[in-house]
Structure formats: C-alpha cells, structure tokens
PDB file of C-alpha atoms in Angstrom:
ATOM      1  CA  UNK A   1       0.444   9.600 -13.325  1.00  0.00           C
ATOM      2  CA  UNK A   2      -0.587   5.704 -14.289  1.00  0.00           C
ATOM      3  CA  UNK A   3      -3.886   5.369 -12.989  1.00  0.00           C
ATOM      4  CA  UNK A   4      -4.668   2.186 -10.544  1.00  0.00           C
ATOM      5  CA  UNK A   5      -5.539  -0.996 -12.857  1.00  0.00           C
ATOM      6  CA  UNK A   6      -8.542  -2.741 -11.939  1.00  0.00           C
ATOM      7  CA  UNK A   7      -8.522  -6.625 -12.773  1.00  0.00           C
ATOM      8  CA  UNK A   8     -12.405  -7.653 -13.440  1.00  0.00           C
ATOM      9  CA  UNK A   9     -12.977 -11.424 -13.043  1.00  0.00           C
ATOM     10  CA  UNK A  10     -16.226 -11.731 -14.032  1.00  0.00           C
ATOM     11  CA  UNK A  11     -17.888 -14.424 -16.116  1.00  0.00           C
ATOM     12  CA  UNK A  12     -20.687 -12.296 -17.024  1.00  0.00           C
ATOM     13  CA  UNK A  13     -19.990 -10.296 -20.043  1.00  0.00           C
ATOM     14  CA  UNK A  14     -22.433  -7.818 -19.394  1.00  0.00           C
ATOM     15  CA  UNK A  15     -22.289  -7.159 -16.066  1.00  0.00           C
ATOM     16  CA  UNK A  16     -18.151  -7.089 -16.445  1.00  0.00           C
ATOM     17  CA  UNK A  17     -18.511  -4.450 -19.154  1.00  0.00           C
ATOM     18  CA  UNK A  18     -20.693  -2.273 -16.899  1.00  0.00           C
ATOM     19  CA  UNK A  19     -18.271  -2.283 -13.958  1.00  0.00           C
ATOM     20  CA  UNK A  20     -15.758  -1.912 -16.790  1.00  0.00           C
ATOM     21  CA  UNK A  21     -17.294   1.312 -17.530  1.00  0.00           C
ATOM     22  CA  UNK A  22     -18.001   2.685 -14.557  1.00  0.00           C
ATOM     23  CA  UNK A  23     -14.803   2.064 -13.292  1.00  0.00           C
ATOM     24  CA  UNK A  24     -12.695   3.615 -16.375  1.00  0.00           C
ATOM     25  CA  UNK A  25     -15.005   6.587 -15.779  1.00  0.00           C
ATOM     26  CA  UNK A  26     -13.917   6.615 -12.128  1.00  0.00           C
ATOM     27  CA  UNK A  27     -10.308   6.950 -13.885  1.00  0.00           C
ATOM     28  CA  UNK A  28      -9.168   3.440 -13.531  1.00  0.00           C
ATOM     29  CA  UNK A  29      -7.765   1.230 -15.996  1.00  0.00           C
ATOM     30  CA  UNK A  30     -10.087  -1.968 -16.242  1.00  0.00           C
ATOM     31  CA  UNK A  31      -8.619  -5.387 -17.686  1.00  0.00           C
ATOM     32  CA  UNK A  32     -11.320  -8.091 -17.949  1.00  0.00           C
ATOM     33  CA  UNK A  33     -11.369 -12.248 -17.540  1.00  0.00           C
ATOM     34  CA  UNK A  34     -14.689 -14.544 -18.119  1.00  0.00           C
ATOM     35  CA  UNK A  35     -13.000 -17.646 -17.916  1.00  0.00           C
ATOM     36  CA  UNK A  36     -11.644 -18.430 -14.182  1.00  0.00           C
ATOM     37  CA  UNK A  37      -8.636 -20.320 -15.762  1.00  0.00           C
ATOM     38  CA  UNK A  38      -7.086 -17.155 -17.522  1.00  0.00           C
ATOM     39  CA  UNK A  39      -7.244 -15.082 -14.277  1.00  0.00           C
ATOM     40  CA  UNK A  40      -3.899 -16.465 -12.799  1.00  0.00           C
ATOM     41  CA  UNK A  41      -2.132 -15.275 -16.173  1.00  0.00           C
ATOM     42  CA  UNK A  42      -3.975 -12.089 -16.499  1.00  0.00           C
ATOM     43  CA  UNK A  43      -3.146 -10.837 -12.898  1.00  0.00           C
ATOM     44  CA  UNK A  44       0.674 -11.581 -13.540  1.00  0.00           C
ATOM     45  CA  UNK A  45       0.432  -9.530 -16.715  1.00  0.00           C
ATOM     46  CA  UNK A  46      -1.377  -7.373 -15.986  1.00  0.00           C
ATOM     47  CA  UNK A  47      -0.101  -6.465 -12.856  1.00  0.00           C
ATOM     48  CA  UNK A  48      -3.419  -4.922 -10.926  1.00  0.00           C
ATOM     49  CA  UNK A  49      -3.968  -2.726  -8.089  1.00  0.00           C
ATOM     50  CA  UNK A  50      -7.302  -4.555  -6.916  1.00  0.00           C
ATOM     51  CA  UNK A  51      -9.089  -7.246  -8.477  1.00  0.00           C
ATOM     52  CA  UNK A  52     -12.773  -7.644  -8.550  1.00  0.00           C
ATOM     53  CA  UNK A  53     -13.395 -11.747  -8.111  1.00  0.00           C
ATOM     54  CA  UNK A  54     -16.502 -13.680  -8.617  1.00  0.00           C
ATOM     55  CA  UNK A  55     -17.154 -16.549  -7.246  1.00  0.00           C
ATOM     56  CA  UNK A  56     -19.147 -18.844  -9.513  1.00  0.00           C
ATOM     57  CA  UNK A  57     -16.475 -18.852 -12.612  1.00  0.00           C
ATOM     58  CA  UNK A  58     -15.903 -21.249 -15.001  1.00  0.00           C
ATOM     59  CA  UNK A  59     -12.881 -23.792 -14.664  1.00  0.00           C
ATOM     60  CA  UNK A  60     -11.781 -22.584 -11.530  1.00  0.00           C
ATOM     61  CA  UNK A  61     -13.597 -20.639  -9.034  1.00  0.00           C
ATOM     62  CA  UNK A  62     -12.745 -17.684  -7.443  1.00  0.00           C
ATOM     63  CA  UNK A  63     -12.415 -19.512  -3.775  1.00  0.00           C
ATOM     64  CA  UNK A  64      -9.555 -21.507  -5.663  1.00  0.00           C
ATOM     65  CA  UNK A  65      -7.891 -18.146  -7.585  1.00  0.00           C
ATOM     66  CA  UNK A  66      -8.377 -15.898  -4.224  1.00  0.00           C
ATOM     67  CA  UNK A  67      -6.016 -18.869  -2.933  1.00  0.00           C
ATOM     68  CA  UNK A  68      -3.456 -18.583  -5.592  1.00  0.00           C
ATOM     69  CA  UNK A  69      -3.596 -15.101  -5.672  1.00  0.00           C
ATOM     70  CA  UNK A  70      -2.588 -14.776  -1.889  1.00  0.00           C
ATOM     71  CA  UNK A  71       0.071 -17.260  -2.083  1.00  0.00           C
ATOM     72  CA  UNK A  72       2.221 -14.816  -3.565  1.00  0.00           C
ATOM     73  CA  UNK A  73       0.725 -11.292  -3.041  1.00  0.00           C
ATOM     74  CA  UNK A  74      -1.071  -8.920  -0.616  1.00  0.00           C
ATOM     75  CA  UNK A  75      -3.007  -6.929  -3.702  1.00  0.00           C
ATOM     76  CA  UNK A  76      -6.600  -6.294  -2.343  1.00  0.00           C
ATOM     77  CA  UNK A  77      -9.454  -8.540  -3.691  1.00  0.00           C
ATOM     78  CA  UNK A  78     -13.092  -7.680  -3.604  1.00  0.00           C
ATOM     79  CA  UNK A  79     -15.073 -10.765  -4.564  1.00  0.00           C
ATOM     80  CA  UNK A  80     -18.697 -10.803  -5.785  1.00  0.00           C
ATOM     81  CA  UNK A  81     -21.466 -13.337  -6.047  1.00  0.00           C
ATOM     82  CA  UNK A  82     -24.785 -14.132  -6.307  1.00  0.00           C
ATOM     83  CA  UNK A  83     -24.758 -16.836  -3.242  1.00  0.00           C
ATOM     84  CA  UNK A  84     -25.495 -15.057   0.051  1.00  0.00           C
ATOM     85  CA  UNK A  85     -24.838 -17.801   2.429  1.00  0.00           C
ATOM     86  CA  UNK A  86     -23.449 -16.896   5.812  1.00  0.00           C
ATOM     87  CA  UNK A  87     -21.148 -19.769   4.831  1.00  0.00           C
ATOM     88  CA  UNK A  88     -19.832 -18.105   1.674  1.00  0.00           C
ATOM     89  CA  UNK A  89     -19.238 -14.715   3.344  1.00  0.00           C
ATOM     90  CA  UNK A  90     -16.827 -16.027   5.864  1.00  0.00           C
ATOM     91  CA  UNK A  91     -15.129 -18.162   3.220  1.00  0.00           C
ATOM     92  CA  UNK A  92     -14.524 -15.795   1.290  1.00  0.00           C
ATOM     93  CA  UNK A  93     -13.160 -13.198   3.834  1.00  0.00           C
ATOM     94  CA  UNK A  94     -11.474 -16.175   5.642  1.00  0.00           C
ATOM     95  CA  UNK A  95      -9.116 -17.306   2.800  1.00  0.00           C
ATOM     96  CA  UNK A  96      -7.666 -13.146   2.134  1.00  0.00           C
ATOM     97  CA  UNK A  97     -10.354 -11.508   1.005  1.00  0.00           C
ATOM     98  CA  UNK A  98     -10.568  -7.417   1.444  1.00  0.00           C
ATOM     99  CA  UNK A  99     -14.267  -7.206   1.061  1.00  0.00           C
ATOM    100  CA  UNK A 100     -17.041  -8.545  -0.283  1.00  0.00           C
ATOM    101  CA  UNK A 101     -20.229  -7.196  -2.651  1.00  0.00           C
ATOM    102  CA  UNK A 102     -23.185  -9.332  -3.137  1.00  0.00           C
ATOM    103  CA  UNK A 103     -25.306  -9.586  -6.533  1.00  0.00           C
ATOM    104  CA  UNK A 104     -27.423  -8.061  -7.876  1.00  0.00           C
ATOM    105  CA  UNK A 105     -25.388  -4.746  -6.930  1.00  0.00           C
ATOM    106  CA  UNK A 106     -25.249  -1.100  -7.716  1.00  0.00           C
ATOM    107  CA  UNK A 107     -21.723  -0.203 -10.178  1.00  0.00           C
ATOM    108  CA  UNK A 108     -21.626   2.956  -8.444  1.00  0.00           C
ATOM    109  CA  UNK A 109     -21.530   0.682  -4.988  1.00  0.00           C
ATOM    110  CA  UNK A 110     -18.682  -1.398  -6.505  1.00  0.00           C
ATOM    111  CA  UNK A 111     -16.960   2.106  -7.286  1.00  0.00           C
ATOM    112  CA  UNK A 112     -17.363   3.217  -3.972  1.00  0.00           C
ATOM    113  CA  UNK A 113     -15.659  -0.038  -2.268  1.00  0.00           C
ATOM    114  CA  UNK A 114     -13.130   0.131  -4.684  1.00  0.00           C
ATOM    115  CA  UNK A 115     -12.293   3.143  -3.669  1.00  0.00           C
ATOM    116  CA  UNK A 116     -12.556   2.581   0.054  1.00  0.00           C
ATOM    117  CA  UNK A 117      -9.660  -0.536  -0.302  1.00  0.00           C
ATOM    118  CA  UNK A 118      -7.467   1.303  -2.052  1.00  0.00           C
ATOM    119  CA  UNK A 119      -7.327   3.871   0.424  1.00  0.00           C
ATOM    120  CA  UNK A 120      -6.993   1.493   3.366  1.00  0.00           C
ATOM    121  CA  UNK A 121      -4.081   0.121   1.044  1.00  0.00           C
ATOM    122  CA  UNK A 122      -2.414   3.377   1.036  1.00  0.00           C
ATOM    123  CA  UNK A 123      -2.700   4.263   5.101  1.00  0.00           C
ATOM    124  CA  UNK A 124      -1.683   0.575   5.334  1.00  0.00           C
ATOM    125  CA  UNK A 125       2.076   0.042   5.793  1.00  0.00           C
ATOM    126  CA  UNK A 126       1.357  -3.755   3.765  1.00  0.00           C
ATOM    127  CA  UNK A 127      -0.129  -2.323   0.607  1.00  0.00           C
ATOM    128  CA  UNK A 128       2.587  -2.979  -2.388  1.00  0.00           C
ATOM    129  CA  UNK A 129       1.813  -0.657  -4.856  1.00  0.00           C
ATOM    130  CA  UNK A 130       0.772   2.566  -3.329  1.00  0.00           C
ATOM    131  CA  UNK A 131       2.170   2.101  -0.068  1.00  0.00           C
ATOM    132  CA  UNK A 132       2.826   5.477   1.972  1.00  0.00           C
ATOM    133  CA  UNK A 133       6.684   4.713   2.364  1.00  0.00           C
ATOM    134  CA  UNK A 134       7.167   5.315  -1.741  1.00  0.00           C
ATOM    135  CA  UNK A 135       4.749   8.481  -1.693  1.00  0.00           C
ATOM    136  CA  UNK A 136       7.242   9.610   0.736  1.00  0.00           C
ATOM    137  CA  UNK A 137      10.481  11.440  -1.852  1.00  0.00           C
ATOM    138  CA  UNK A 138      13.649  12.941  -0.934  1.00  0.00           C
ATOM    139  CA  UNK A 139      15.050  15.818  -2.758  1.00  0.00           C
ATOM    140  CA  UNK A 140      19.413  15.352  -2.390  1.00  0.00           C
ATOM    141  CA  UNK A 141      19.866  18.850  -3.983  1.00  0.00           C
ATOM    142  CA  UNK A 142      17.565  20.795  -1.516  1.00  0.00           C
ATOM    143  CA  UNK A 143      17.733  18.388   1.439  1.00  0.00           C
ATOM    144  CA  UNK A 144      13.279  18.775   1.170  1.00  0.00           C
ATOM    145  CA  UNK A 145      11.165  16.071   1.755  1.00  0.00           C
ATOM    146  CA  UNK A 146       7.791  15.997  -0.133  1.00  0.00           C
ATOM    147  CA  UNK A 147       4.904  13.793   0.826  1.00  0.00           C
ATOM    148  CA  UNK A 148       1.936  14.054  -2.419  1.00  0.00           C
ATOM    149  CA  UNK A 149       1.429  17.926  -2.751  1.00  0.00           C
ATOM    150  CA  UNK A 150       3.294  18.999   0.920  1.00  0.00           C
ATOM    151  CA  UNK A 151       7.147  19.214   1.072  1.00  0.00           C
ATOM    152  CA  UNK A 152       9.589  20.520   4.111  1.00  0.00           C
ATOM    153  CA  UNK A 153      12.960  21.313   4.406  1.00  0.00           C
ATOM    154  CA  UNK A 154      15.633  19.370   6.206  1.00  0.00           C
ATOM    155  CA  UNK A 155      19.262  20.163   7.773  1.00  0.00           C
ATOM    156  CA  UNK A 156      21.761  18.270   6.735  1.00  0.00           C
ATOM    157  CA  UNK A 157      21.980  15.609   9.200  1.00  0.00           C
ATOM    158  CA  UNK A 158      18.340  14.949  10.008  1.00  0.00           C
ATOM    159  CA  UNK A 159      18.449  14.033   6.241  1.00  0.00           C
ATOM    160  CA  UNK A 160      20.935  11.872   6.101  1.00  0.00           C
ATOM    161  CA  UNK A 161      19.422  10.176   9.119  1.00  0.00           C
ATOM    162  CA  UNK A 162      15.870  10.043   7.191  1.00  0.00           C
ATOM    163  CA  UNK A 163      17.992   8.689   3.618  1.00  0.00           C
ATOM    164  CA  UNK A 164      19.917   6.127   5.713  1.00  0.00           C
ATOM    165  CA  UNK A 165      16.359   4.422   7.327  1.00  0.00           C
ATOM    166  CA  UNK A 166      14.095   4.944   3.953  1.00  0.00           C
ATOM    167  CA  UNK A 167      16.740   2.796   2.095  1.00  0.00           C
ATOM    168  CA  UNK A 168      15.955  -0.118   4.159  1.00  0.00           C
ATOM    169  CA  UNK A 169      12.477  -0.586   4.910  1.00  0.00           C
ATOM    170  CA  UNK A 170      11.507  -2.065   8.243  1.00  0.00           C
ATOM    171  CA  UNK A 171      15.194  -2.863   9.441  1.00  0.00           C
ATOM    172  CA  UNK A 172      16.555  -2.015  12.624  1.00  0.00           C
ATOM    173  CA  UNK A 173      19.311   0.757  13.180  1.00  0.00           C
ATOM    174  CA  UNK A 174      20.945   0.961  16.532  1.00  0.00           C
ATOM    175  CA  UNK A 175      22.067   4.192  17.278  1.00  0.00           C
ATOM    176  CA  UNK A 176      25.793   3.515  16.648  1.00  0.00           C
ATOM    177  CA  UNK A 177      24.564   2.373  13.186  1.00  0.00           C
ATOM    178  CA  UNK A 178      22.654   5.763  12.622  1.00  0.00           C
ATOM    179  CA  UNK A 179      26.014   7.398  13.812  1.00  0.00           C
ATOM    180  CA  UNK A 180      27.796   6.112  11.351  1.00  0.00           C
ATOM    181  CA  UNK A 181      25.877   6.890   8.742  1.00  0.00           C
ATOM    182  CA  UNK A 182      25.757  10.483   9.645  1.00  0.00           C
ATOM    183  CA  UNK A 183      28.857  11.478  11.046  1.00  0.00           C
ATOM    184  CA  UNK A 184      32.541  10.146   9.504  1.00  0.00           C
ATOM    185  CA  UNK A 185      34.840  11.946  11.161  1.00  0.00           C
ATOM    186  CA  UNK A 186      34.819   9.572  14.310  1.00  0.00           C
ATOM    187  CA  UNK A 187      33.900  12.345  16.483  1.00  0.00           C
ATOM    188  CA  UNK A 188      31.869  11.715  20.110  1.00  0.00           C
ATOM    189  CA  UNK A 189      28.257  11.719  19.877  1.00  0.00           C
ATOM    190  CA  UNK A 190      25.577  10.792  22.474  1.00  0.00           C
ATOM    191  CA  UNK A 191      22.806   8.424  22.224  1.00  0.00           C
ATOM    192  CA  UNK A 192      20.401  11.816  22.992  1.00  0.00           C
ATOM    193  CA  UNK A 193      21.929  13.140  20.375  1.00  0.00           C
ATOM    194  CA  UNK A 194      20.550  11.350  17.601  1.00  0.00           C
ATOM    195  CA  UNK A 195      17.345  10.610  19.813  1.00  0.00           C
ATOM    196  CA  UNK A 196      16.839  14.622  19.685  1.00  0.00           C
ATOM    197  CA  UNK A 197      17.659  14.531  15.744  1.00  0.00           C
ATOM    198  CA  UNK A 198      14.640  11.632  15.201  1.00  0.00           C
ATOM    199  CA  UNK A 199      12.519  13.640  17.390  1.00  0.00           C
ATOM    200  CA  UNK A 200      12.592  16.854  15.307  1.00  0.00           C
ATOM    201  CA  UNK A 201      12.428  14.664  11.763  1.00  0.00           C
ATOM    202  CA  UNK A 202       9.008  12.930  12.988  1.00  0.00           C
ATOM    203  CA  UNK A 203       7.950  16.552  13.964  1.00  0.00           C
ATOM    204  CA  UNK A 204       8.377  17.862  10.539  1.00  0.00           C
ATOM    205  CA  UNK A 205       7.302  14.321   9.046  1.00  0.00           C
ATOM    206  CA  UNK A 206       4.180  15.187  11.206  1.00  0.00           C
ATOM    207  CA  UNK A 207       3.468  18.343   9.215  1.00  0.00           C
ATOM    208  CA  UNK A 208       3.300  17.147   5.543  1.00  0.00           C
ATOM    209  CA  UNK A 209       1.695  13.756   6.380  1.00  0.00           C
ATOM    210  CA  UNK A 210      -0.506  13.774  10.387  1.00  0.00           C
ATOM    211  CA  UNK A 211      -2.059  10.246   8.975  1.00  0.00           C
ATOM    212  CA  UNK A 212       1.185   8.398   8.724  1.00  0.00           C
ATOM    213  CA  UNK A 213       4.189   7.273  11.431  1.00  0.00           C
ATOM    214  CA  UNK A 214       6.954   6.367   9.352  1.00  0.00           C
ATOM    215  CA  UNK A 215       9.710   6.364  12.147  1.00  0.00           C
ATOM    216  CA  UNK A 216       9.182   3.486  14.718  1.00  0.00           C
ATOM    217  CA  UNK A 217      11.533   3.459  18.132  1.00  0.00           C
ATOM    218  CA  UNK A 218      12.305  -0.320  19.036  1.00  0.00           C
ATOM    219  CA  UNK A 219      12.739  -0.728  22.541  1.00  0.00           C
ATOM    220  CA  UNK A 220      16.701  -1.378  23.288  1.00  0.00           C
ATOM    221  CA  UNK A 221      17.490  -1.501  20.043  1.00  0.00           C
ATOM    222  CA  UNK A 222      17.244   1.443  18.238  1.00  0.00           C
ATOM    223  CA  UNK A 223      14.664   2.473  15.409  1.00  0.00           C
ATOM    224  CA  UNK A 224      13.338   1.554  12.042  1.00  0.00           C
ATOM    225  CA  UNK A 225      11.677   3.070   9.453  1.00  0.00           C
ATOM    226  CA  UNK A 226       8.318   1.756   7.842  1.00  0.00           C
ATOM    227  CA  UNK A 227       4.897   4.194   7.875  1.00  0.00           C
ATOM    228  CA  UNK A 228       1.850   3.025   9.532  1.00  0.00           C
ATOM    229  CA  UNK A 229      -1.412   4.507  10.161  1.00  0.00           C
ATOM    230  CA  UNK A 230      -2.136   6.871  13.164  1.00  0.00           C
TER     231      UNK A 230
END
C-alpha cells in the first residue's frame, strides 16, 4: 500500500527536516519546498495527500498558495506560523484552510493533526484521495463486497443494484432506471420491490462499515449513491 504523501512548505530548513522526520517515521512520505514559488509545481508533481503550509515564505506566501491551491482542489492544508494574530487565524481558516498549528510547536503535535485531517478526509464524502466510496470494492466473481479488512456476500440482484449506483457517484437513479439495470427481461416489478432490495444492501453495507451511509434516498426521485459520515 502507497503510504499518504505529505507536502512540507516550509522555509525553514531545519524545522522542515524535523517534521520531515517525524512524519516519515509516522509512515508518510514527506516532499519538501523552502521557496513559496516552487510550491505550486511541487504539489502538481507531487501529488500530496495533505500539505503542511507556512505562512511567512519567500516569493509568495502561503495566504496566496492556500488560494491557488483551492482553486483547483479540496486536498487538506494545515498551515503554520509564527504570527498569532486573531486576524491571521481566521484568514487563514477563512480562505480553505483544514487547520491550523502555531510556532514554536511540538513535531509530535503536527503528527497528531496530521493524522486527525486525514481521517476526517476519509469519513468525509469530499476527500479525493482516500475517500470512503473507493475503499468500498466489489468482487464480480463472488458477488462480496469488502470494505478495508470486512467483506459480505451479496445475491445477485442486490449487487447489480450496488454495481449500477457505485459506477456513478452522486447521480440520481429513479427506480425505473435501477430496474433496468437489474432486470432485462421486461418483466413487472414494483417500486417496493427495489425499495425492499436497497433496504437489505444498506443493512449489510451497515455491517462491514457502521461509520459510513453510502446509499442516499432522494425524495421523489429515487436514490444515489455517495458515502457520508453517520
């Protein structure tokens, strides 16, 4: 398994080789920027799950890169600094921050609220990389559906009905839809019918993952698949 990549934008070399270390020992992968100007290219290349963002940097400041960085992408950012104005708090959080650490710091602290985002990230239907819907596998030999180390067995329809929904995420299938998707034969089926088939699959769902929803009803329309936190 790849293990989540840390980007470190830190202009401090010392203090970014520290949290370097403590992180990689924490088994992350660290990649580190001193120079605010290369952070923009680093984070498309190097692709991170969370990036650790100062603010006082070099160039351009992590205010500025926090910016850029949430233009196009949700990945969590925990900036740091040494400024501990109210003013700069709420800035920070204000323009997409995820949290914030002020200097000087514990490493094992920064660990620890690393840690803490990433697993909001993974209970939260919006987090990119680890996101609960991709944890989520189907097995089209045994008709099993695994979530991490749990796994349970479904008949044939109510997987079909679970393939059909994962394949979209977050679009809306009215129940005709579902019917076609499970039955094509063009025989009669009710409406309670396939209700009663989504009912058992979020049952079982239930079992191997109680944190997650992943099947949403939408009122009058039918229902949609996407995991949120319970």
């Amino acid at each position: 398994m790849d293990k989540p990549r840390i980007l470190i934008v830190e202009d401090e070399p010392k203090l970014a080789d520290i949290l370097s270390k403590y992180l990689t020992k924490a088994e992350y992968e660290t990649h580190i920027v001193v120079d605010g100007a290369d952070a923009e290219h680093a984070f498309n290349h190097f692709d991170p799950h969370l990036i650790l963002l100062d603010i006082m940097l070099p160039n351009v400041d992590g205010i500025e890169i926090c910016k850029i960085i949430r233009a196009k992408s949700n990945v969590p950012v925990i900036m740091t600094t040494a400024k501990v104005e109210e003013i700069d708090r709420l800035l920070g959080l204000e323009i997409g921050a995820d949290d914030y650490v002020c200097k000087p710091y514990s490493p094992r602290e920064v660990v620890a609220r690393v840690k803490a985002v990433l697993r909001r990230m993974t209970l939260n239907s919006d987090g990119e990389k680890h996101d609960a819907e991709k944890k989520l596998k189907l097995d089209d030999n045994t008709f099993f559906a695994s979530f991490l180390s749990n796994s349970i067995n479904l008949t044939h329809v109510e997987y079909l009905l679970l393939k059909s929904m994962q394949a979209h995420l977050g679009r809306i299938y009215s129940r005709d839809k579902l019917m076609d998707h499970i039955y094509d034969d063009d025989r009669i089926v009710s409406d309670r019918t396939i209700d009663s088939h989504i009912k058992k699959i979020r049952k079982k769902l239930h079992d191997i993952a109680p944190e997650h929803e992943f099947i949403h009803s939408i009122y009058g329309a039918g229902y949609k698949f996407e995991a949120q936190g319970v």
